[in-house]
Amino acid sequence: MSLVDDQIRRIDGQLDRLQFPDVAEDPTKLSRLTHLQSLVKSLSTATSRVPVHSRQRIVSVLQEAHLSSECTTCRVLEEGEHLQAEQGGFEVAEYEHELEWVLVGKATIQTYGILLDAVLNATVPLADDIRYWDEVLGSYRWSAVYSVQTSPLRLWTWCGNIFQDVKNKTGGALLSDGWSRLYGLVGEVVRERSIAEIQKRVVSPLARSRNEARRKQSALKETRHLSANALGMLLGEGISNESNYDGVLSSSIETSSMQDHQTRWKNVISHNIALMEAVLLHLTNPELTVDKFDKVVYTAIDQDPYGENGGGLEGQAVFFRPTELAARLETILQPRINDYLLHTEQMLRSYGRPPRLVRYWLPISIALVSSSTCFRVLINRKAAILTWIREFGATVIDFWSNWVVEPTKKIIGTIRHDEASEVSIMSKRSLEGDRASLERMVVDFAVDNPDGPTLGESQIAEMRVKVKEGDLTPVLKAYEKDLQKPLVGAVRGNLIRALLIQIQKTKVDVEVAMGGIDSLLKSQELVFGFVGLTPGVLVCLGIFRWMNGIFGNRRGLQQGRKQGQMLRGLRNIDRILTSSTPMQDCGELYYKDHGLLLCEVQALRHRASLVLPKNAFGDFKEDLADLVDVRTGVKRQRRVVKRLRWAYSKWL
């Protein structure tokens, strides 16, 4: 929603408050009255999501109304008579006449909004083109770039002039005297033009490009000031300004006479139609300057019968036929606005920044020339490129599966005490079996080689307990005895058997130590799971931060650019208010400054909608409404600019 939409909603809301007395029922006119009421509602902003309808829609509604030039009420009013109320109410003919006027008023408000939108949308982009020429003229480097960009256009223009001169010399028959004669004429024309343009050769091509840029910039500035002046006049003299005063568009029958009620708002409507047509008619005049625009438009309005006594009670708008006003509205909506849009488009095409094709023809040409070589390289290395892509994809998938997914599954299994995910370096039953085997070996050795009487059951049980604690005294005693005579002990004794038992003892000790390590690992299973997951997480996090840095910086740059544009818009608004000279009688801005202010405010509002949050943007729109209200005076408008700076400094 733009500033124009807010204005149209406010004006249309005031027109909806018009009040009419009760009308006597007439079944023959019921369908006609119902049809007019439905058309009025179709143009009302209260029943539509779109404040400003399209031009085709408004013209269609006016044509569907079938406004007749043979209106009884209009004829009576023209003859100076007054309709009398019957039984305290309007006559049906007069009520129909008033409905037709309301319909024309609704169409006028919609046309007013369309015109404001058209002028505003055509004026705001001119600032970007003017800023482009500022950059071109700001440095010789950009001037040289512009000279290179437009060199094909200058060459084409020069060739076209040569062709036209040759065509004029031959009378249109270029090849009547043969190719040799044509080549001679071309050389002659080139020499003549070289002599005629010898003064241009004194100036360097760079200086000529800068002069051209300066000329186009001046033309755009003049167009922008003229459109801004027209915009300010539409706001200052049009229905928007009239609706700011109570009782102009909406009057109550109980508090006003019938004649005043019929005249007051109709004068505003007719005057606004004359104003819109006069502004559109002179906006397309290329010879008209800003200084003369106001005077020319005022003269045209004074000479227009629809513009006399706009808004006053002495006006004769009440005697105008609604069909005449509808015809003028259709003229404004179709040819006038079309001519203005075409004129604006031609101005941008002639004096705006060059098209993209002109600005980027050199890199595009380089890309086209080198495209064949690049394509050939890609074709020759097609297999290698496809292999590289496949391997890269497989590497990414394997990395994700082996270093992220699998460690994560193991951690989840550890948390859930899944036996398949437990960390272990030895089997569960290995130590128990080896220890039982050692007990049997020691007991059997002690029974076979008793150191004294035969061992009883109690002694064997005691020996089993000692073996579990690591005591191998019977085996060690036999081992020490056989070591005194190792050869005899090896052949006839128990030396080898004692050595094998000690080897089994060593194996059991090793398994006991491994069991301790295994218990330690099991107590830290979750830690080792996270250690295994850490490399994959770190790599993924690094890639994510790298990609976020690339795209995040881009978003940050875009956000910073929008904030910079908002700050520049506030600077332009402050510059307009500071450099302007207000009117001496009321302290308001002149029309040109008012129009420039509205253009900057509209651009600032659009940029703020992309930066500010929803709640802050609602407050921002209220402050902008205070800013564009010229009735408060320039001093208060400057205070509003200061409020905008400190209230929204967080987003600037």
XYZ file of C-alpha atoms in Angstrom:
652
model
C 0.000 0.000 0.000
C 1.390 3.397 -1.051
C 0.728 6.951 0.038
C -1.727 7.327 -2.840
C -3.770 4.386 -1.567
C -4.063 6.029 1.844
C -5.221 9.279 0.254
C -7.840 7.561 -1.918
C -9.230 5.582 1.009
C -9.579 8.760 3.060
C -11.252 10.750 0.250
C -13.569 7.923 -0.716
C -14.555 7.462 2.918
C -15.632 11.111 3.097
C -17.738 10.759 -0.048
C -19.424 7.693 1.461
C -20.697 9.898 4.290
C -22.932 11.890 1.957
C -26.530 11.824 3.197
C -29.743 12.010 1.179
C -33.348 12.301 2.349
C -35.789 9.464 1.874
C -37.094 8.987 -1.637
C -40.624 8.138 -2.592
C -40.978 4.593 -3.890
C -41.406 4.155 -7.624
C -41.489 0.555 -8.904
C -40.723 1.675 -12.459
C -37.366 3.164 -11.382
C -36.410 0.507 -8.834
C -34.181 -1.519 -11.163
C -32.427 1.619 -12.422
C -31.731 2.838 -8.887
C -30.547 -0.598 -7.773
C -28.195 -0.790 -10.768
C -26.689 2.628 -10.000
C -26.238 1.714 -6.331
C -24.408 -1.496 -7.251
C -22.088 0.429 -9.585
C -21.370 2.954 -6.837
C -20.506 0.140 -4.408
C -18.227 -1.490 -7.000
C -16.055 1.647 -7.040
C -16.063 2.104 -3.268
C -12.830 1.345 -1.395
C -14.799 0.012 1.571
C -15.944 -3.034 -0.429
C -12.723 -3.706 -2.335
C -9.275 -4.888 -1.326
C -7.760 -2.709 -4.048
C -8.058 1.026 -3.260
C -7.425 2.108 -6.865
C -9.105 0.181 -9.653
C -7.761 -0.179 -13.178
C -8.570 2.311 -15.903
C -10.459 -0.312 -17.898
C -12.636 -1.063 -14.859
C -13.578 2.591 -14.346
C -14.403 3.134 -18.023
C -16.452 -0.058 -17.998
C -18.439 1.108 -14.963
C -19.139 4.501 -16.552
C -20.359 2.822 -19.717
C -22.505 0.349 -17.802
C -24.207 3.239 -16.016
C -25.798 4.403 -19.313
C -25.826 8.015 -18.195
C -28.405 9.825 -20.294
C -28.019 13.334 -21.622
C -31.822 13.714 -21.433
C -31.937 14.088 -17.651
C -35.064 15.791 -16.347
C -33.306 17.096 -13.250
C -30.447 18.562 -15.319
C -32.890 20.279 -17.661
C -34.855 21.775 -14.793
C -31.709 23.004 -13.069
C -30.485 24.577 -16.282
C -33.768 26.439 -16.580
C -33.271 27.847 -13.076
C -36.062 25.932 -11.382
C -35.862 23.867 -8.205
C -37.316 20.489 -7.567
C -39.635 20.317 -4.673
C -39.770 17.420 -2.260
C -42.912 15.355 -2.238
C -44.109 14.225 1.134
C -40.859 15.215 2.762
C -38.625 13.253 0.373
C -36.727 13.504 -2.888
C -38.447 12.908 -6.151
C -37.243 9.741 -7.843
C -35.780 11.655 -10.796
C -33.736 13.853 -8.505
C -32.553 10.870 -6.470
C -31.446 9.152 -9.678
C -29.624 12.342 -10.649
C -27.825 12.410 -7.306
C -26.812 8.752 -7.652
C -25.343 9.511 -11.062
C -23.363 12.347 -9.520
C -22.105 10.067 -6.741
C -21.020 7.525 -9.355
C -19.166 10.233 -11.279
C -17.613 11.388 -7.999
C -16.417 7.858 -7.240
C -14.978 7.565 -10.754
C -13.284 10.955 -10.348
C -11.641 9.855 -7.107
C -10.434 6.645 -8.755
C -9.132 8.604 -11.748
C -7.397 10.977 -9.369
C -5.685 8.024 -7.691
C -4.648 6.543 -11.040
C -3.183 9.862 -12.121
C -1.291 10.312 -8.846
C 0.049 6.774 -9.153
C 1.103 7.334 -12.755
C 2.919 10.594 -12.040
C 4.487 9.243 -8.861
C 5.666 5.984 -10.463
C 7.073 7.906 -13.405
C 8.896 10.451 -11.239
C 10.462 8.219 -8.562
C 12.644 6.128 -10.968
C 14.104 9.291 -12.502
C 16.247 9.728 -9.383
C 18.070 6.464 -10.145
C 18.863 7.567 -13.702
C 20.035 10.973 -12.472
C 22.265 9.211 -9.936
C 23.667 7.057 -12.774
C 24.705 10.172 -14.689
C 26.229 11.537 -11.486
C 28.435 8.446 -11.316
C 29.399 8.817 -14.983
C 30.326 12.470 -14.489
C 31.911 11.813 -11.083
C 35.118 10.267 -12.457
C 36.935 10.077 -15.773
C 37.169 6.305 -15.418
C 33.393 5.892 -15.509
C 33.193 8.461 -18.303
C 35.631 6.328 -20.312
C 33.547 3.229 -19.569
C 30.433 5.032 -20.781
C 32.288 6.140 -23.923
C 33.240 2.532 -24.683
C 29.731 1.294 -23.936
C 28.092 3.751 -26.348
C 30.732 3.555 -29.085
C 28.686 1.047 -31.174
C 25.694 3.418 -31.062
C 27.801 6.339 -32.250
C 29.291 4.194 -35.018
C 25.811 3.075 -36.065
C 24.552 6.660 -36.082
C 27.550 7.788 -38.136
C 27.033 4.981 -40.683
C 23.332 5.831 -40.873
C 24.146 9.480 -41.628
C 26.631 8.428 -44.337
C 24.035 6.125 -45.883
C 21.392 8.863 -45.839
C 23.747 11.393 -47.485
C 24.716 8.901 -50.189
C 21.064 8.071 -50.741
C 20.225 11.772 -51.126
C 23.030 12.258 -53.668
C 21.915 9.309 -55.794
C 18.234 10.073 -55.494
C 17.509 6.695 -53.936
C 19.117 4.577 -56.696
C 22.293 3.440 -54.975
C 23.537 0.904 -57.556
C 22.355 2.635 -60.722
C 25.915 3.663 -61.697
C 27.649 0.535 -60.425
C 29.708 -0.363 -57.386
C 32.676 1.819 -58.278
C 30.513 4.915 -58.422
C 28.946 3.971 -55.075
C 32.373 3.579 -53.431
C 33.367 6.987 -54.789
C 30.236 8.621 -53.400
C 30.803 7.036 -50.017
C 34.378 8.354 -49.891
C 33.201 11.809 -50.969
C 30.497 11.917 -48.295
C 32.984 10.777 -45.636
C 35.395 13.576 -46.603
C 32.603 16.163 -46.584
C 31.410 15.080 -43.150
C 34.974 15.066 -41.859
C 35.374 18.689 -42.937
C 31.967 19.645 -41.528
C 32.742 17.997 -38.176
C 36.286 19.286 -37.887
C 35.302 21.359 -34.839
C 34.214 18.195 -33.006
C 37.665 16.710 -33.476
C 39.114 19.462 -31.334
C 37.219 17.976 -28.382
C 38.320 14.538 -27.236
C 35.848 11.621 -27.414
C 35.867 11.474 -23.622
C 34.854 15.131 -23.365
C 32.079 14.602 -25.914
C 30.770 11.670 -23.883
C 30.804 13.777 -20.721
C 28.943 16.598 -22.502
C 26.343 14.105 -23.687
C 25.942 12.704 -20.171
C 25.621 16.221 -18.759
C 22.965 17.107 -21.353
C 20.919 13.984 -20.581
C 21.211 14.575 -16.860
C 19.927 18.142 -17.222
C 16.965 16.933 -19.291
C 16.088 14.310 -16.668
C 16.332 16.845 -13.852
C 14.032 19.208 -15.717
C 11.553 16.378 -16.339
C 11.700 15.308 -12.706
C 11.100 18.837 -11.441
C 8.218 19.309 -13.879
C 6.568 16.031 -12.825
C 7.133 16.863 -9.153
C 5.539 20.264 -9.684
C 2.547 18.601 -11.331
C 2.318 16.131 -8.458
C 2.424 18.931 -5.909
C -0.247 20.838 -7.793
C -2.508 17.784 -7.927
C -2.159 17.405 -4.170
C -2.381 21.098 -3.356
C -5.199 22.081 -5.722
C -6.964 18.765 -6.170
C -9.540 16.823 -4.268
C -6.976 15.626 -1.755
C -6.475 19.131 -0.405
C -10.176 19.954 -0.539
C -11.048 16.846 1.451
C -8.788 17.991 4.281
C -11.375 20.615 5.194
C -14.511 19.379 6.911
C -17.808 19.746 5.133
C -16.486 19.953 1.567
C -17.082 16.421 0.345
C -19.566 15.349 2.983
C -22.471 17.515 4.028
C -25.477 16.664 6.074
C -28.906 17.557 4.782
C -30.025 18.482 8.275
C -27.324 21.137 8.630
C -27.167 22.520 5.080
C -29.657 23.799 2.592
C -30.555 21.696 -0.434
C -28.781 24.021 -2.857
C -25.601 24.135 -0.768
C -25.588 20.385 -0.490
C -25.951 19.952 -4.245
C -23.304 22.510 -5.083
C -20.506 22.132 -2.561
C -18.983 18.718 -3.348
C -19.985 18.791 -7.009
C -17.876 21.899 -7.528
C -14.919 20.019 -6.056
C -15.477 17.088 -8.429
C -15.823 19.234 -11.558
C -12.849 21.407 -10.598
C -10.737 18.299 -10.025
C -11.614 16.968 -13.488
C -10.539 20.242 -15.070
C -7.323 20.228 -13.015
C -6.399 16.659 -13.999
C -6.957 17.295 -17.683
C -4.998 20.561 -17.637
C -2.069 18.964 -15.804
C -1.945 15.995 -18.176
C -2.245 18.214 -21.221
C 0.742 20.385 -20.262
C 2.904 17.643 -18.783
C 3.490 16.275 -22.273
C 4.558 19.685 -23.636
C 8.350 19.414 -24.146
C 8.793 23.183 -24.431
C 7.167 23.988 -21.089
C 9.489 24.746 -18.147
C 8.877 24.451 -14.422
C 8.694 28.199 -13.893
C 5.810 28.565 -16.357
C 3.927 25.386 -15.484
C 1.783 26.789 -12.654
C 0.728 29.834 -14.618
C -0.163 27.824 -17.719
C -2.229 25.323 -15.735
C -4.056 28.066 -13.811
C -4.873 29.814 -17.077
C -6.224 26.593 -18.554
C -8.382 25.961 -15.478
C -9.743 29.529 -15.500
C -10.719 29.133 -19.150
C -12.379 25.791 -18.471
C -16.024 26.071 -17.356
C -15.545 22.992 -15.180
C -12.786 24.699 -13.241
C -14.588 27.873 -12.245
C -15.113 28.422 -8.506
C -13.818 25.003 -7.558
C -14.964 24.132 -4.072
C -17.071 27.274 -3.634
C -20.790 27.591 -3.219
C -21.092 30.005 -6.135
C -19.967 27.430 -8.687
C -22.175 26.136 -11.451
C -21.109 22.490 -11.246
C -24.593 21.553 -10.177
C -25.783 22.479 -13.700
C -23.287 20.154 -15.425
C -24.661 16.927 -16.711
C -23.100 13.745 -15.264
C -22.799 12.378 -18.798
C -20.518 15.284 -19.746
C -18.312 14.693 -16.724
C -18.167 10.955 -17.476
C -17.100 11.695 -21.052
C -14.261 13.900 -19.818
C -13.202 11.232 -17.348
C -13.041 8.687 -20.166
C -10.905 11.146 -22.131
C -8.533 11.489 -19.181
C -8.361 7.751 -18.563
C -7.725 6.684 -22.148
C -5.877 9.156 -24.390
C -4.521 11.635 -21.833
C -2.885 9.174 -19.458
C -1.704 7.033 -22.379
C -0.041 10.058 -23.947
C 1.640 10.912 -20.656
C 2.930 7.367 -20.131
C 4.206 7.262 -23.720
C 5.893 10.644 -23.268
C 7.567 9.479 -20.055
C 8.738 6.274 -21.714
C 10.216 8.247 -24.609
C 12.013 10.559 -22.182
C 13.539 7.620 -20.329
C 14.541 5.976 -23.590
C 16.170 9.169 -24.856
C 17.771 10.523 -21.681
C 17.822 7.631 -19.215
C 20.633 5.203 -18.602
C 21.528 3.047 -21.615
C 19.877 -0.376 -21.899
C 21.616 -3.423 -20.436
C 22.636 -4.653 -23.872
C 24.434 -1.378 -24.551
C 26.129 -1.318 -21.132
C 27.318 -4.924 -21.256
C 27.924 -5.502 -24.967
C 31.698 -5.852 -24.454
C 31.646 -8.661 -21.824
C 28.817 -10.345 -23.744
C 30.906 -10.238 -26.934
C 33.931 -11.645 -25.109
C 31.780 -14.410 -23.646
C 30.366 -15.286 -27.069
C 33.818 -15.339 -28.704
C 35.339 -17.504 -25.975
C 32.299 -19.751 -25.557
C 33.378 -22.088 -28.366
C 36.791 -22.618 -26.771
C 35.265 -23.250 -23.359
C 32.746 -25.633 -24.861
C 35.499 -27.535 -26.693
C 37.505 -27.886 -23.478
C 34.453 -29.207 -21.655
C 33.753 -31.734 -24.415
C 37.358 -32.979 -24.467
C 37.416 -33.435 -20.702
C 33.873 -34.708 -20.398
C 34.857 -38.138 -19.051
C 37.267 -36.685 -16.481
C 34.702 -34.127 -15.333
C 31.980 -36.762 -14.960
C 34.380 -39.035 -13.060
C 35.369 -36.213 -10.771
C 31.707 -35.402 -10.090
C 30.869 -39.047 -9.338
C 33.886 -39.473 -7.056
C 33.114 -36.256 -5.278
C 29.534 -37.375 -4.701
C 30.628 -40.823 -3.489
C 33.173 -39.232 -1.136
C 30.546 -36.966 0.359
C 28.094 -39.849 0.827
C 30.726 -42.157 2.380
C 31.965 -39.419 4.671
C 28.446 -38.705 5.870
C 27.669 -42.388 6.382
C 30.933 -43.482 8.017
C 31.838 -40.424 10.052
C 28.475 -38.995 11.018
C 25.690 -41.580 10.736
C 27.527 -44.654 12.072
C 29.118 -42.907 15.108
C 25.734 -41.420 15.907
C 24.111 -44.867 15.809
C 26.823 -46.218 18.140
C 26.262 -43.407 20.616
C 22.524 -44.068 20.595
C 23.191 -47.777 21.130
C 25.507 -47.008 24.058
C 22.881 -44.830 25.672
C 20.326 -47.626 25.275
C 22.864 -50.293 26.540
C 22.819 -52.180 23.293
C 25.126 -55.224 23.615
C 26.148 -54.993 19.972
C 27.528 -51.507 20.538
C 29.589 -52.246 23.680
C 33.334 -51.589 23.544
C 35.328 -54.775 24.470
C 38.881 -56.075 23.819
C 38.328 -59.671 25.122
C 35.512 -62.208 25.360
C 33.443 -62.437 28.519
C 34.185 -66.158 29.394
C 37.857 -66.192 28.471
C 39.267 -65.285 31.939
C 37.000 -67.714 33.824
C 38.019 -70.674 31.672
C 41.750 -69.964 31.879
C 41.578 -69.490 35.670
C 39.706 -72.798 36.172
C 42.257 -74.555 33.980
C 45.084 -73.107 36.084
C 43.408 -74.373 39.304
C 43.091 -77.876 37.908
C 46.676 -77.897 36.698
C 48.059 -76.743 40.098
C 45.854 -79.178 42.062
C 46.784 -82.101 39.839
C 50.473 -81.169 40.137
C 50.241 -80.980 43.930
C 48.382 -84.297 44.137
C 50.933 -86.035 41.891
C 53.909 -84.531 43.719
C 52.899 -84.190 47.387
C 55.363 -82.550 49.744
C 54.603 -84.897 52.623
C 51.516 -87.066 53.274
C 48.715 -87.347 50.763
C 46.569 -84.231 50.495
C 43.089 -84.334 51.861
C 39.944 -82.631 50.618
C 40.331 -79.701 52.962
C 43.900 -79.102 51.833
C 42.873 -79.284 48.180
C 40.064 -76.762 48.761
C 42.500 -74.459 50.569
C 44.935 -74.819 47.673
C 42.195 -73.835 45.186
C 41.557 -70.649 47.133
C 45.276 -69.804 47.147
C 45.522 -70.459 43.390
C 42.650 -67.991 42.789
C 44.660 -65.433 44.776
C 47.737 -66.182 42.637
C 49.667 -68.468 45.087
C 51.536 -71.300 43.217
C 53.779 -72.460 46.093
C 53.690 -76.245 45.335
C 54.598 -75.674 41.711
C 57.322 -73.168 42.537
C 58.925 -75.487 45.124
C 59.109 -78.312 42.566
C 60.380 -75.864 39.997
C 63.166 -74.671 42.353
C 64.130 -78.254 43.155
C 64.369 -79.302 39.488
C 66.399 -76.200 38.624
C 69.253 -77.524 40.742
C 69.677 -80.301 38.157
C 67.919 -78.982 35.076
C 68.786 -81.804 32.708
C 67.741 -84.486 35.144
C 64.655 -82.473 36.063
C 63.770 -82.046 32.408
C 64.095 -85.759 31.660
C 63.028 -87.407 34.908
C 61.485 -84.597 36.910
C 58.661 -82.059 36.618
C 60.591 -79.055 35.240
C 58.734 -78.852 31.945
C 55.357 -79.330 33.641
C 56.151 -76.571 36.136
C 57.163 -74.256 33.278
C 53.906 -74.896 31.433
C 51.906 -74.195 34.590
C 53.761 -70.885 35.020
C 53.012 -70.019 31.403
C 49.324 -70.624 32.120
C 49.716 -68.422 35.215
C 51.195 -65.650 33.063
C 48.304 -65.954 30.606
C 45.801 -65.612 33.454
C 47.637 -62.538 34.807
C 47.570 -60.954 31.365
C 43.858 -61.623 31.026
C 43.241 -60.118 34.477
C 45.056 -56.962 33.369
C 43.124 -56.911 30.108
C 39.909 -57.304 32.052
C 40.745 -54.205 34.062
C 41.385 -52.267 30.867
C 38.160 -53.637 29.410
C 36.194 -52.446 32.446
C 37.768 -49.010 32.085
C 36.761 -48.831 28.427
C 33.214 -49.891 29.214
C 32.911 -47.140 31.794
C 33.954 -44.571 29.127
C 31.965 -45.940 26.179
C 29.957 -42.708 25.724
C 33.141 -40.604 25.764
C 34.742 -42.721 23.040
C 31.539 -42.551 21.005
C 31.608 -38.760 21.051
C 35.324 -38.781 20.255
C 34.551 -40.855 17.155
C 31.776 -38.463 16.133
C 33.822 -35.294 16.702
C 35.818 -35.269 13.390
C 32.704 -35.639 11.244
C 30.843 -32.983 13.221
C 33.762 -30.559 13.004
C 34.090 -31.010 9.243
C 30.338 -30.576 8.706
C 30.291 -27.538 10.972
C 33.198 -25.981 9.106
C 31.513 -26.509 5.720
C 28.232 -25.135 7.057
C 29.882 -22.017 8.466
C 31.764 -21.484 5.211
C 28.589 -21.693 3.127
C 26.684 -19.585 5.647
C 29.476 -17.016 5.485
C 29.161 -16.800 1.711
C 25.377 -16.521 1.556
C 25.063 -14.796 4.924
C 27.464 -12.060 3.896
C 25.455 -11.581 0.750
C 22.261 -11.180 2.776
C 24.108 -8.885 5.146
C 25.354 -6.792 2.246
C 21.850 -6.571 0.828
C 20.471 -5.577 4.235
C 23.216 -2.990 4.644
C 22.519 -1.658 1.155
C 18.816 -1.243 1.965
C 19.639 0.523 5.218
C 22.032 2.796 3.361
C 19.292 3.625 0.870
C 16.954 4.496 3.736
C 19.557 6.793 5.250
C 20.139 8.444 1.887
C 16.377 8.909 1.504
C 16.200 10.670 4.885
C 19.114 12.843 3.806
C 17.295 13.803 0.575
C 14.117 14.632 2.523
C 16.046 16.779 4.988
C 17.799 18.509 2.084
C 14.470 19.316 0.406
C 13.032 20.783 3.600
C 16.206 22.704 4.390
C 16.858 24.165 0.941
C 13.221 24.990 0.136
C 11.731 28.432 0.577
C 8.247 28.143 2.113
C 5.361 30.377 1.144
C 5.321 33.608 3.089
C 1.589 33.638 3.763
C 1.158 30.090 5.102
C 4.667 28.651 5.540
C 3.918 25.645 3.299
C 6.105 24.195 0.591
C 5.758 25.203 -3.035
C 4.322 22.639 -5.406
C 7.675 21.525 -6.812
C 9.199 20.943 -3.380
C 6.008 19.236 -2.217
C 6.154 16.861 -5.172
C 9.844 16.094 -4.643
C 9.135 15.452 -0.963
C 6.329 13.026 -1.817
C 8.590 11.144 -4.276
C 11.326 10.721 -1.671
C 8.813 9.687 0.987
C 7.296 7.096 -1.345
C 10.745 5.636 -2.091
C 11.627 5.686 1.624
C 8.374 3.918 2.499
C 9.060 1.151 -0.006
C 12.583 0.584 1.333
C 11.394 0.646 4.925
C 8.839 -2.072 4.192
C 11.770 -4.379 3.353
C 13.821 -3.536 6.458
C 11.541 -2.643 9.367
C 9.542 -5.224 11.307
C 5.759 -5.152 10.998
C 5.028 -3.267 14.232
C 7.723 -0.673 13.644
C 6.602 -0.208 10.037
C 3.082 0.688 11.225
C 4.509 3.483 13.387
C 6.788 4.488 10.529
C 3.795 4.994 8.210
C 2.160 7.278 10.781
C 5.320 9.397 10.957
C 5.474 9.560 7.149
C 1.857 10.745 7.079
C 2.866 13.586 9.421
C 5.839 14.314 7.182
C 3.857 14.724 3.941
C 1.196 16.892 5.590
C 2.299 20.288 4.275
C -0.396 22.122 6.257
C 1.706 21.752 9.411
C 4.485 23.903 7.951
C 8.137 23.287 7.137
C 9.332 23.676 10.722
C 7.176 20.837 12.001
C 8.145 18.699 9.023
C 11.806 19.141 9.947
C 11.026 18.021 13.486
C 9.372 14.911 12.045
C 12.588 14.139 10.146
C 14.531 14.387 13.405
C 12.036 12.034 15.055
C 12.520 9.542 12.249
C 16.287 9.625 12.757
C 16.286 8.813 16.468
C 13.178 6.617 16.583
C 14.390 4.248 13.853
C 18.145 4.591 14.259
C 18.303 0.862 15.061
C 17.456 0.002 11.449
C 19.340 2.843 9.738
